[in-house]
CSV table of N, CA and C in Angstrom, one decimal:
chain,number,residue,atom,x,y,z
I,15,MET,N,0.9,-1.5,-0.2
I,15,MET,CA,-0.1,0.0,0.1
I,15,MET,C,0.7,1.2,0.2
I,16,ALA,N,0.4,1.8,-1.0
I,16,ALA,CA,1.0,3.6,-1.1
I,16,ALA,C,0.9,4.4,0.1
I,17,GLU,N,2.6,4.7,0.4
I,17,GLU,CA,2.4,5.7,1.9
I,17,GLU,C,1.7,6.9,1.6
I,18,GLN,N,0.5,7.9,2.3
I,18,GLN,CA,0.0,9.0,1.8
I,18,GLN,C,1.3,10.2,2.2
I,19,GLN,N,1.2,11.1,1.3
I,19,GLN,CA,2.3,12.2,1.5
I,19,GLN,C,1.4,13.1,2.6
I,20,GLU,N,2.5,13.7,3.2
I,20,GLU,CA,1.3,14.7,4.2
I,20,GLU,C,1.3,16.2,3.8
I,21,GLN,N,0.0,16.5,4.0
I,21,GLN,CA,-0.4,17.8,3.3
I,21,GLN,C,0.4,19.0,4.0
I,22,ASP,N,0.4,19.7,3.5
I,22,ASP,CA,0.5,21.5,4.1
I,22,ASP,C,-0.2,22.4,3.6
I,23,TRP,N,0.2,23.5,3.7
I,23,TRP,CA,-1.4,24.9,3.4
I,23,TRP,C,-1.2,24.9,1.9
I,24,VAL,N,-0.2,24.7,0.8
I,24,VAL,CA,0.1,24.9,-0.3
I,24,VAL,C,-1.3,23.9,-1.0
I,25,ASP,N,-1.0,22.5,-0.3
I,25,ASP,CA,-1.6,21.2,-1.1
I,25,ASP,C,-3.7,22.5,-0.7
I,26,GLN,N,-3.9,23.1,0.1
I,26,GLN,CA,-5.3,23.4,0.1
I,26,GLN,C,-5.6,24.7,-0.8
I,27,HIS,N,-4.5,25.4,-1.1
I,27,HIS,CA,-4.4,26.6,-1.9
I,27,HIS,C,-4.6,25.8,-3.3
I,28,VAL,N,-3.8,24.5,-3.8
I,28,VAL,CA,-3.6,24.3,-4.9
I,28,VAL,C,-5.3,23.9,-5.2
I,29,GLU,N,-5.7,23.0,-4.1
I,29,GLU,CA,-7.1,22.6,-4.1
I,29,GLU,C,-7.9,23.3,-4.9
I,30,ARG,N,-8.1,24.7,-4.2
I,30,ARG,CA,-9.1,25.8,-4.2
I,30,ARG,C,-8.9,25.9,-5.5
I,31,TRP,N,-7.6,26.7,-6.2
I,31,TRP,CA,-7.5,26.7,-7.3
I,31,TRP,C,-7.5,25.7,-8.7
I,32,ARG,N,-7.3,24.5,-8.6
I,32,ARG,CA,-7.9,23.4,-9.6
I,32,ARG,C,-9.2,23.4,-10.0
I,33,ARG,N,-9.9,23.5,-8.9
I,33,ARG,CA,-11.2,23.6,-8.7
I,33,ARG,C,-11.9,24.4,-9.6
I,34,THR,N,-11.0,26.1,-9.5
I,34,THR,CA,-11.8,26.8,-10.2
I,34,THR,C,-11.2,27.4,-11.7
I,35,PHE,N,-10.3,26.8,-11.9
I,35,PHE,CA,-9.6,27.4,-13.6
I,35,PHE,C,-9.5,26.1,-14.6
I,36,ARG,N,-9.6,25.7,-15.1
I,36,ARG,CA,-9.6,24.4,-16.3
I,36,ARG,C,-8.0,25.2,-17.0
I,37,GLY,N,-7.5,23.7,-16.9
I,37,GLY,CA,-6.2,23.8,-17.8
I,37,GLY,C,-4.7,24.3,-16.2
I,38,PHE,N,-5.8,24.3,-15.2
I,38,PHE,CA,-4.5,24.7,-13.9
I,38,PHE,C,-3.8,23.4,-13.9
I,39,ASP,N,-2.6,24.0,-13.8
I,39,ASP,CA,-1.5,22.5,-13.9
I,39,ASP,C,-0.7,22.8,-12.1
I,40,PRO,N,-1.4,21.7,-11.2
I,40,PRO,CA,-1.0,21.7,-9.7
I,40,PRO,C,0.4,21.8,-9.6
I,41,GLU,N,0.9,20.8,-10.2
I,41,GLU,CA,2.2,20.8,-9.8
I,41,GLU,C,3.2,21.6,-10.1
I,42,VAL,N,3.1,22.8,-10.7
I,42,VAL,CA,3.6,24.2,-11.2
I,42,VAL,C,3.4,24.9,-10.0
I,43,GLU,N,1.4,25.2,-9.8
I,43,GLU,CA,1.3,26.1,-8.9
I,43,GLU,C,2.0,25.6,-7.3
I,44,GLY,N,1.9,24.4,-7.2
I,44,GLY,CA,2.6,23.9,-5.7
I,44,GLY,C,4.1,24.3,-5.5
I,45,ALA,N,4.7,23.9,-6.9
I,45,ALA,CA,6.3,24.5,-6.5
I,45,ALA,C,6.8,25.5,-6.8
I,46,LEU,N,6.2,26.7,-7.3
I,46,LEU,CA,6.0,27.8,-7.2
I,46,LEU,C,5.6,28.6,-6.0
I,47,VAL,N,4.0,28.2,-5.5
I,47,VAL,CA,4.3,28.7,-4.3
I,47,VAL,C,5.0,28.0,-3.2
I,48,ARG,N,5.6,27.0,-3.2
I,48,ARG,CA,6.7,27.1,-2.3
I,48,ARG,C,7.9,27.3,-1.8
I,49,ILE,N,8.6,27.6,-3.4
I,49,ILE,CA,9.4,28.2,-3.7
I,49,ILE,C,9.0,29.3,-3.1
I,50,GLY,N,8.3,30.3,-3.1
I,50,GLY,CA,7.9,31.4,-2.2
I,50,GLY,C,7.9,31.7,-1.5
I,51,ALA,N,7.0,30.4,-0.5
I,51,ALA,CA,7.4,30.5,0.5
I,51,ALA,C,8.5,30.4,1.5
I,52,ILE,N,9.1,29.2,0.8
I,52,ILE,CA,10.6,29.2,0.9
I,52,ILE,C,11.3,30.1,1.1
I,53,ASN,N,11.5,30.8,0.4
I,53,ASN,CA,12.1,32.3,0.1
I,53,ASN,C,11.9,33.3,1.4
I,54,ARG,N,10.9,33.4,1.3
I,54,ARG,CA,9.8,34.1,2.3
I,54,ARG,C,10.5,33.9,3.4
I,55,HIS,N,10.1,32.7,3.9
I,55,HIS,CA,11.2,32.2,5.2
I,55,HIS,C,12.3,32.9,5.6
I,56,VAL,N,13.3,32.6,4.4
I,56,VAL,CA,14.3,32.5,4.6
I,56,VAL,C,14.5,34.4,4.8
I,57,LYS,N,14.1,34.7,4.4
I,57,LYS,CA,14.1,36.5,4.4
I,57,LYS,C,13.7,36.7,5.6
I,58,ARG,N,12.9,36.0,6.1
I,58,ARG,CA,12.7,36.6,7.7
I,58,ARG,C,13.4,36.8,8.6
I,59,ALA,N,13.3,34.9,8.6
I,59,ALA,CA,15.2,34.6,9.5
I,59,ALA,C,16.3,35.2,9.3
I,60,ASN,N,16.3,35.3,8.2
I,60,ASN,CA,17.8,36.3,7.9
I,60,ASN,C,17.7,38.5,8.5
I,61,ALA,N,16.6,38.5,8.2
I,61,ALA,CA,15.9,40.0,8.9
I,61,ALA,C,15.8,40.3,10.3
I,62,THR,N,16.0,38.9,11.4
I,62,THR,CA,15.9,38.4,12.6
I,62,THR,C,17.1,38.5,12.6
I,63,ALA,N,18.0,37.5,12.1
I,63,ALA,CA,19.0,37.5,12.8
I,63,ALA,C,20.0,38.5,12.8
I,64,PHE,N,19.5,39.6,11.4
I,64,PHE,CA,20.3,41.0,11.0
I,64,PHE,C,20.0,41.8,12.1
I,65,GLY,N,18.7,42.0,12.5
I,65,GLY,CA,17.9,42.7,13.1
I,65,GLY,C,19.1,42.3,14.6
I,66,GLU,N,18.9,41.5,14.8
I,66,GLU,CA,19.8,40.8,16.6
I,66,GLU,C,21.2,41.9,16.4
I,67,LEU,N,22.2,42.3,15.4
I,67,LEU,CA,22.8,42.6,14.7
I,67,LEU,C,23.1,44.7,15.0
I,68,GLY,N,22.1,44.6,14.7
I,68,GLY,CA,21.2,46.2,14.6
I,68,GLY,C,21.6,46.2,12.8
I,69,LEU,N,21.3,45.6,11.9
I,69,LEU,CA,21.1,45.5,10.5
I,69,LEU,C,20.0,45.1,10.1
I,70,GLY,N,19.7,46.1,9.4
I,70,GLY,CA,18.5,45.4,8.7
I,70,GLY,C,19.1,44.7,7.6
I,71,PRO,N,18.4,44.3,6.8
I,71,PRO,CA,18.6,43.6,5.0
I,71,PRO,C,19.5,44.3,3.9
I,72,ALA,N,18.7,45.4,3.9
I,72,ALA,CA,19.4,46.4,2.9
I,72,ALA,C,20.7,46.9,3.3
I,73,GLU,N,21.2,46.9,4.8
I,73,GLU,CA,22.5,46.9,4.8
I,73,GLU,C,23.6,45.8,4.9
I,74,TYR,N,22.7,44.9,5.5
I,74,TYR,CA,23.8,43.6,4.9
I,74,TYR,C,23.8,43.2,3.4
I,75,ASP,N,22.7,43.7,2.7
I,75,ASP,CA,23.2,42.9,1.5
I,75,ASP,C,24.2,44.3,0.8
I,76,THR,N,24.1,45.1,1.6
I,76,THR,CA,25.3,46.1,1.0
I,76,THR,C,26.5,45.5,1.3
I,77,LEU,N,26.9,45.6,2.7
I,77,LEU,CA,28.0,44.9,3.4
I,77,LEU,C,28.5,43.8,2.0
I,78,HIS,N,27.4,42.5,2.3
I,78,HIS,CA,27.9,41.4,1.7
I,78,HIS,C,28.1,41.6,0.3
I,79,THR,N,27.3,42.7,-0.8
I,79,THR,CA,28.2,42.7,-2.2
I,79,THR,C,29.5,43.5,-2.2
I,80,LEU,N,29.8,44.4,-1.4
I,80,LEU,CA,31.1,45.0,-0.7
I,80,LEU,C,32.0,43.9,-0.7
I,81,LEU,N,31.9,43.1,0.2
I,81,LEU,CA,33.0,42.0,1.0
I,81,LEU,C,33.2,41.0,0.2
I,82,ILE,N,32.4,40.7,-0.8
I,82,ILE,CA,32.3,39.6,-1.9
I,82,ILE,C,32.9,40.2,-3.3
I,83,GLN,N,33.1,41.6,-2.7
I,83,GLN,CA,34.0,42.1,-4.3
I,83,GLN,C,35.6,41.8,-4.5
I,84,PRO,N,36.4,41.5,-5.5
I,84,PRO,CA,37.9,41.1,-5.4
I,84,PRO,C,38.6,42.1,-4.4
I,85,GLU,N,39.0,41.5,-3.8
I,85,GLU,CA,40.4,42.1,-2.6
I,85,GLU,C,40.9,43.5,-3.9
I,86,PRO,N,41.0,44.3,-2.9
I,86,PRO,CA,40.8,45.1,-1.6
I,86,PRO,C,40.0,45.1,-1.1
I,87,ASN,N,38.7,44.5,-1.7
I,87,ASN,CA,37.5,44.7,-1.1
I,87,ASN,C,36.7,46.4,-1.7
I,88,GLU,N,36.3,47.0,-2.4
I,88,GLU,CA,36.4,48.3,-2.7
I,88,GLU,C,35.5,48.0,-4.1
I,89,THR,N,34.5,49.2,-4.4
I,89,THR,CA,33.9,50.0,-5.6
I,89,THR,C,34.1,51.5,-5.2
I,90,THR,N,33.1,51.4,-6.3
I,90,THR,CA,32.5,52.7,-6.5
I,90,THR,C,30.7,52.6,-5.9
I,91,PRO,N,30.0,53.7,-5.8
I,91,PRO,CA,28.5,53.7,-5.4
I,91,PRO,C,27.3,52.8,-6.3
I,92,ALA,N,28.2,53.4,-8.0
I,92,ALA,CA,27.3,53.5,-9.1
I,92,ALA,C,27.7,51.8,-9.3
I,93,GLN,N,28.6,51.3,-8.9
I,93,GLN,CA,28.9,49.9,-9.0
I,93,GLN,C,28.0,49.1,-8.3
I,94,LEU,N,28.2,49.6,-6.6
I,94,LEU,CA,27.9,49.0,-5.6
I,94,LEU,C,26.2,49.0,-6.3
I,95,ALA,N,25.1,50.1,-6.7
I,95,ALA,CA,23.8,49.5,-6.6
I,95,ALA,C,23.9,49.1,-7.7
I,96,GLU,N,24.5,48.9,-8.7
I,96,GLU,CA,24.3,48.0,-10.1
I,96,GLU,C,24.3,46.4,-9.7
I,97,ALA,N,25.5,46.4,-8.4
I,97,ALA,CA,25.3,44.8,-8.0
I,97,ALA,C,24.4,44.6,-7.2
I,98,CYS,N,23.9,45.5,-6.2
I,98,CYS,CA,22.5,45.4,-5.6
I,98,CYS,C,21.3,45.1,-6.4
I,99,HIS,N,21.1,45.8,-7.5
I,99,HIS,CA,19.9,45.9,-8.0
I,99,HIS,C,19.3,46.7,-7.4
I,100,VAL,N,19.4,48.3,-7.2
I,100,VAL,CA,19.1,49.1,-6.8
I,100,VAL,C,19.5,50.1,-7.3
I,101,THR,N,18.7,51.7,-7.2
I,101,THR,CA,18.8,52.9,-7.7
I,101,THR,C,20.0,53.5,-6.9
I,102,ARG,N,20.8,54.0,-8.1
I,102,ARG,CA,21.6,54.8,-6.8
I,102,ARG,C,21.3,55.9,-6.2
I,103,ALA,N,20.1,55.9,-5.9
I,103,ALA,CA,19.7,57.1,-4.9
I,103,ALA,C,19.2,56.2,-4.1
I,104,ALA,N,19.2,55.1,-4.0
I,104,ALA,CA,18.6,54.1,-3.1
I,104,ALA,C,20.1,53.8,-2.0
I,105,MET,N,20.7,53.3,-3.2
I,105,MET,CA,22.4,53.1,-2.7
I,105,MET,C,22.7,54.1,-1.5
I,106,THR,N,22.9,55.2,-2.6
I,106,THR,CA,23.3,56.6,-1.7
I,106,THR,C,22.4,56.6,0.0
I,107,SER,N,21.4,56.3,-0.1
I,107,SER,CA,20.8,55.9,1.4
I,107,SER,C,21.5,55.0,2.4
I,108,ARG,N,21.6,53.8,1.9
I,108,ARG,CA,22.0,52.7,2.3
I,108,ARG,C,23.8,53.3,3.0
I,109,LEU,N,24.1,53.5,2.0
I,109,LEU,CA,25.9,54.1,2.5
I,109,LEU,C,25.7,54.9,3.5
I,110,ASP,N,24.6,56.1,3.1
I,110,ASP,CA,25.3,56.8,4.4
I,110,ASP,C,24.6,56.2,5.9
I,111,ARG,N,24.2,55.0,5.7
I,111,ARG,CA,23.5,54.5,7.0
I,111,ARG,C,24.5,53.9,7.6
I,112,LEU,N,25.2,53.4,6.5
I,112,LEU,CA,26.4,52.2,6.8
I,112,LEU,C,27.7,53.0,6.8
I,113,VAL,N,27.8,54.1,7.0
I,113,VAL,CA,28.8,55.3,7.4
I,113,VAL,C,28.7,55.5,8.5
I,114,GLU,N,26.9,55.9,9.1
I,114,GLU,CA,26.5,56.4,10.3
I,114,GLU,C,26.9,55.6,11.5
I,115,LEU,N,27.1,53.9,10.8
I,115,LEU,CA,27.4,52.7,11.8
I,115,LEU,C,29.1,53.0,11.7
I,116,ALA,N,29.3,53.4,11.1
I,116,ALA,CA,31.7,53.3,10.8
I,116,ALA,C,31.5,51.7,10.7
I,117,TYR,N,30.2,51.4,9.1
I,117,TYR,CA,30.8,50.0,8.6
I,117,TYR,C,31.5,50.2,7.6
I,118,VAL,N,31.3,51.3,6.6
I,118,VAL,CA,32.0,51.5,5.0
I,118,VAL,C,32.6,53.3,5.6
I,119,THR,N,33.7,53.4,4.6
I,119,THR,CA,34.0,54.5,4.5
I,119,THR,C,33.9,54.6,2.7
I,120,ARG,N,33.2,56.7,2.5
I,120,ARG,CA,33.3,56.6,1.3
I,120,ARG,C,34.4,57.8,1.2
I,121,GLU,N,35.5,58.0,0.3
I,121,GLU,CA,36.4,58.6,0.0
I,121,GLU,C,36.4,58.9,-1.5
I,122,SER,N,37.5,59.9,-1.5
I,122,SER,CA,37.6,60.4,-2.8
I,122,SER,C,38.7,59.5,-3.8
I,123,ASP,N,38.9,59.4,-5.0
I,123,ASP,CA,39.8,58.0,-5.3
I,123,ASP,C,40.9,59.5,-5.6
I,124,PRO,N,42.2,58.6,-5.1
I,124,PRO,CA,43.6,59.8,-5.2
I,124,PRO,C,43.7,60.2,-6.9
I,125,LEU,N,43.2,59.2,-7.9
I,125,LEU,CA,43.9,59.4,-8.7
I,125,LEU,C,42.5,59.7,-9.7
I,126,ASP,N,41.2,59.8,-9.6
I,126,ASP,CA,40.4,60.7,-9.7
I,126,ASP,C,39.4,61.2,-8.8
I,127,ARG,N,39.6,62.3,-8.1
I,127,ARG,CA,38.7,63.3,-7.0
I,127,ARG,C,37.3,62.9,-7.6
I,128,ARG,N,37.1,63.3,-8.5
I,128,ARG,CA,35.5,63.0,-8.5
I,128,ARG,C,35.5,62.2,-8.9
I,129,ARG,N,35.7,60.7,-8.4
I,129,ARG,CA,35.3,59.5,-8.2
I,129,ARG,C,35.3,59.0,-6.5
I,130,ILE,N,33.8,58.4,-6.2
I,130,ILE,CA,34.4,58.0,-4.7
I,130,ILE,C,34.4,56.7,-4.6
I,131,ILE,N,35.6,56.1,-3.6
I,131,ILE,CA,35.6,55.0,-3.2
I,131,ILE,C,34.9,54.2,-2.2
I,132,VAL,N,34.2,53.0,-2.2
I,132,VAL,CA,33.4,52.7,-1.0
I,132,VAL,C,34.2,51.7,-0.2
I,133,ARG,N,34.8,51.3,0.9
I,133,ARG,CA,35.7,50.8,1.6
I,133,ARG,C,35.1,50.4,2.8
I,134,PRO,N,35.1,49.2,3.2
I,134,PRO,CA,34.2,48.6,4.5
I,134,PRO,C,35.5,49.0,5.6
I,135,THR,N,34.8,48.9,6.9
I,135,THR,CA,35.8,49.2,7.8
I,135,THR,C,35.8,47.8,8.8
I,136,GLN,N,36.8,47.3,9.6
I,136,GLN,CA,36.9,46.3,10.1
I,136,GLN,C,35.8,45.9,10.8
I,137,ALA,N,34.7,47.6,11.9
I,137,ALA,CA,33.8,46.7,11.9
I,137,ALA,C,32.7,46.6,11.4
I,138,GLY,N,32.9,46.9,9.7
I,138,GLY,CA,32.1,46.2,8.9
I,138,GLY,C,32.0,44.5,9.0
I,139,ARG,N,33.6,45.1,8.5
I,139,ARG,CA,34.3,43.4,8.4
I,139,ARG,C,33.5,42.3,9.4
I,140,ALA,N,33.9,42.5,10.5
I,140,ALA,CA,33.1,41.9,12.0
I,140,ALA,C,32.0,41.9,12.0
I,141,VAL,N,30.7,42.9,11.6
I,141,VAL,CA,29.3,42.5,11.6
I,141,VAL,C,29.1,41.6,10.6
I,142,TRP,N,29.6,42.0,8.9
I,142,TRP,CA,29.0,41.5,8.0
I,142,TRP,C,29.3,39.4,8.6
I,143,LYS,N,30.4,39.6,9.2
I,143,LYS,CA,31.0,38.0,9.4
I,143,LYS,C,29.8,37.5,9.9
I,144,GLN,N,29.8,38.2,11.4
I,144,GLN,CA,28.7,38.1,12.4
I,144,GLN,C,27.5,37.3,11.6
I,145,ALA,N,27.0,38.0,10.9
I,145,ALA,CA,25.6,38.1,10.1
I,145,ALA,C,25.4,36.6,9.2
I,146,LEU,N,26.7,36.5,8.7
I,146,LEU,CA,26.9,35.6,7.7
I,146,LEU,C,26.6,34.7,8.4
I,147,GLU,N,27.5,34.4,9.7
I,147,GLU,CA,27.7,33.5,10.5
I,147,GLU,C,26.1,32.9,10.5
I,148,LEU,N,25.2,33.6,11.5
I,148,LEU,CA,24.0,33.8,11.7
I,148,LEU,C,23.1,33.2,10.6
I,149,ALA,N,23.3,33.3,9.2
I,149,ALA,CA,22.7,32.9,8.1
I,149,ALA,C,22.3,31.7,8.2
I,150,VAL,N,23.7,31.4,7.6
I,150,VAL,CA,24.1,30.2,7.2
I,150,VAL,C,23.7,29.0,8.4
I,151,VAL,N,23.5,29.3,9.7
I,151,VAL,CA,23.1,28.4,10.7
I,151,VAL,C,21.4,28.3,10.4
I,152,ARG,N,21.2,29.5,9.9
I,152,ARG,CA,19.2,29.3,9.7
I,152,ARG,C,19.1,28.1,8.3
I,153,GLU,N,20.0,29.2,7.4
I,153,GLU,CA,20.0,28.7,6.3
I,153,GLU,C,19.6,27.1,6.2
I,154,LYS,N,20.9,26.6,6.5
I,154,LYS,CA,21.1,25.3,7.2
I,154,LYS,C,19.8,24.2,7.9
I,155,GLN,N,19.2,25.4,8.6
I,155,GLN,CA,17.7,24.6,9.4
I,155,GLN,C,16.7,24.6,8.3
I,156,THR,N,16.6,25.6,7.6
I,156,THR,CA,15.6,25.2,6.7
I,156,THR,C,15.4,23.7,5.7
I,157,LEU,N,16.6,23.9,5.1
I,157,LEU,CA,17.2,22.4,5.0
I,157,LEU,C,17.5,21.4,5.4
I,158,GLY,N,17.6,21.7,6.4
I,158,GLY,CA,17.8,20.6,7.6
I,158,GLY,C,16.9,19.3,7.3
I,159,VAL,N,15.3,19.5,6.8
I,159,VAL,CA,14.6,18.4,6.4
I,159,VAL,C,15.1,17.5,5.4
I,160,LEU,N,16.1,17.7,4.6
I,160,LEU,CA,16.1,17.1,3.2
I,160,LEU,C,17.8,16.3,3.5
I,161,SER,N,17.7,14.9,3.4
I,161,SER,CA,19.0,14.6,3.5
I,161,SER,C,20.0,14.8,2.8
I,162,GLU,N,21.3,14.4,2.3
I,162,GLU,CA,22.1,15.1,1.5
I,162,GLU,C,22.3,14.7,-0.3
I,163,ALA,N,21.0,13.7,0.0
I,163,ALA,CA,20.9,13.1,-1.7
I,163,ALA,C,19.9,13.9,-1.5
I,164,GLU,N,18.9,13.9,-1.1
I,164,GLU,CA,17.9,15.3,-1.2
I,164,GLU,C,18.4,16.6,-1.9
I,165,LYS,N,19.0,17.4,-1.2
I,165,LYS,CA,19.3,18.5,-1.2
I,165,LYS,C,20.3,18.8,-3.3
I,166,VAL,N,21.1,17.4,-3.3
I,166,VAL,CA,21.6,17.4,-4.8
I,166,VAL,C,20.8,17.6,-5.6
I,167,GLN,N,19.7,16.2,-5.5
I,167,GLN,CA,18.9,16.2,-6.2
I,167,GLN,C,18.3,17.7,-6.7
I,168,LEU,N,17.4,18.5,-5.5
I,168,LEU,CA,16.8,19.7,-5.4
I,168,LEU,C,17.5,20.2,-6.3
I,169,ASN,N,18.7,20.5,-5.9
I,169,ASN,CA,19.7,21.8,-6.3
I,169,ASN,C,20.0,21.5,-8.3
I,170,ALA,N,19.8,20.1,-7.9
I,170,ALA,CA,19.8,20.1,-9.8
I,170,ALA,C,18.8,19.7,-10.4
I,171,LEU,N,17.4,20.1,-9.6
I,171,LEU,CA,16.5,20.4,-10.7
I,171,LEU,C,15.8,21.6,-10.5
I,172,LEU,N,16.3,23.1,-9.4
I,172,LEU,CA,16.5,24.2,-9.7
I,172,LEU,C,17.4,24.5,-10.2
I,173,ARG,N,18.9,24.2,-10.7
I,173,ARG,CA,19.9,24.5,-11.5
I,173,ARG,C,19.1,24.4,-13.0
I,174,ARG,N,18.7,23.1,-13.4
I,174,ARG,CA,18.0,22.9,-14.7
I,174,ARG,C,16.8,24.3,-15.1
I,175,ILE,N,16.2,24.9,-13.6
I,175,ILE,CA,15.3,25.7,-14.0
I,175,ILE,C,15.9,27.4,-14.2
I,176,VAL,N,16.8,27.4,-13.4
I,176,VAL,CA,17.8,28.5,-13.5
I,176,VAL,C,18.4,29.0,-14.5
I,177,LEU,N,18.8,27.7,-15.6
I,177,LEU,CA,19.3,27.7,-17.2
I,177,LEU,C,18.5,28.1,-18.1
I,178,GLY,N,17.0,27.2,-17.9
I,178,GLY,CA,16.3,27.5,-19.0
I,178,GLY,C,15.6,29.0,-18.7
I,179,LEU,N,15.9,30.1,-17.6
I,179,LEU,CA,15.4,31.1,-17.5
I,179,LEU,C,16.0,32.1,-18.0
I,180,GLU,N,17.3,31.3,-18.0
I,180,GLU,CA,18.6,32.4,-18.2
I,180,GLU,C,19.4,32.4,-20.0
I,181,THR,N,18.1,31.3,-20.7
I,181,THR,CA,18.5,31.5,-22.6
I,181,THR,C,17.3,32.3,-23.2
């Protein structure tokens, strides 16, 4: 006898939509709603973790993007805005906050005084590392219900979807 799979709230959502719309694909809807729910969960958990350190998600995102730049981890505000997928005005606000917290500096480029260089401070590096460590723990907890083989399988399937979107 086949084991009955445990139901989640998405199954109820899918069933309501299946009854309402002809041609509805419950597997597509279920997968996309679950991906969205996982994403929201991780974002909320990370926001809580970053909040414990006095960082908002935007500040963490900016520090993270800056600190994954090639050594010496510096860039311009415009390049940082592009990498974070935000407007230059939004980046200015983010940088103002990070400068206020003493996590980054903004200095004129000695080779071109019209150009501004953003650099992390030691305090910025330290708080980013703490936030990253908290995020890693929470992210592992999120996927902790899966075996290593299931995580590999999930990644392979998601990779196929992402590659399909990139073409």
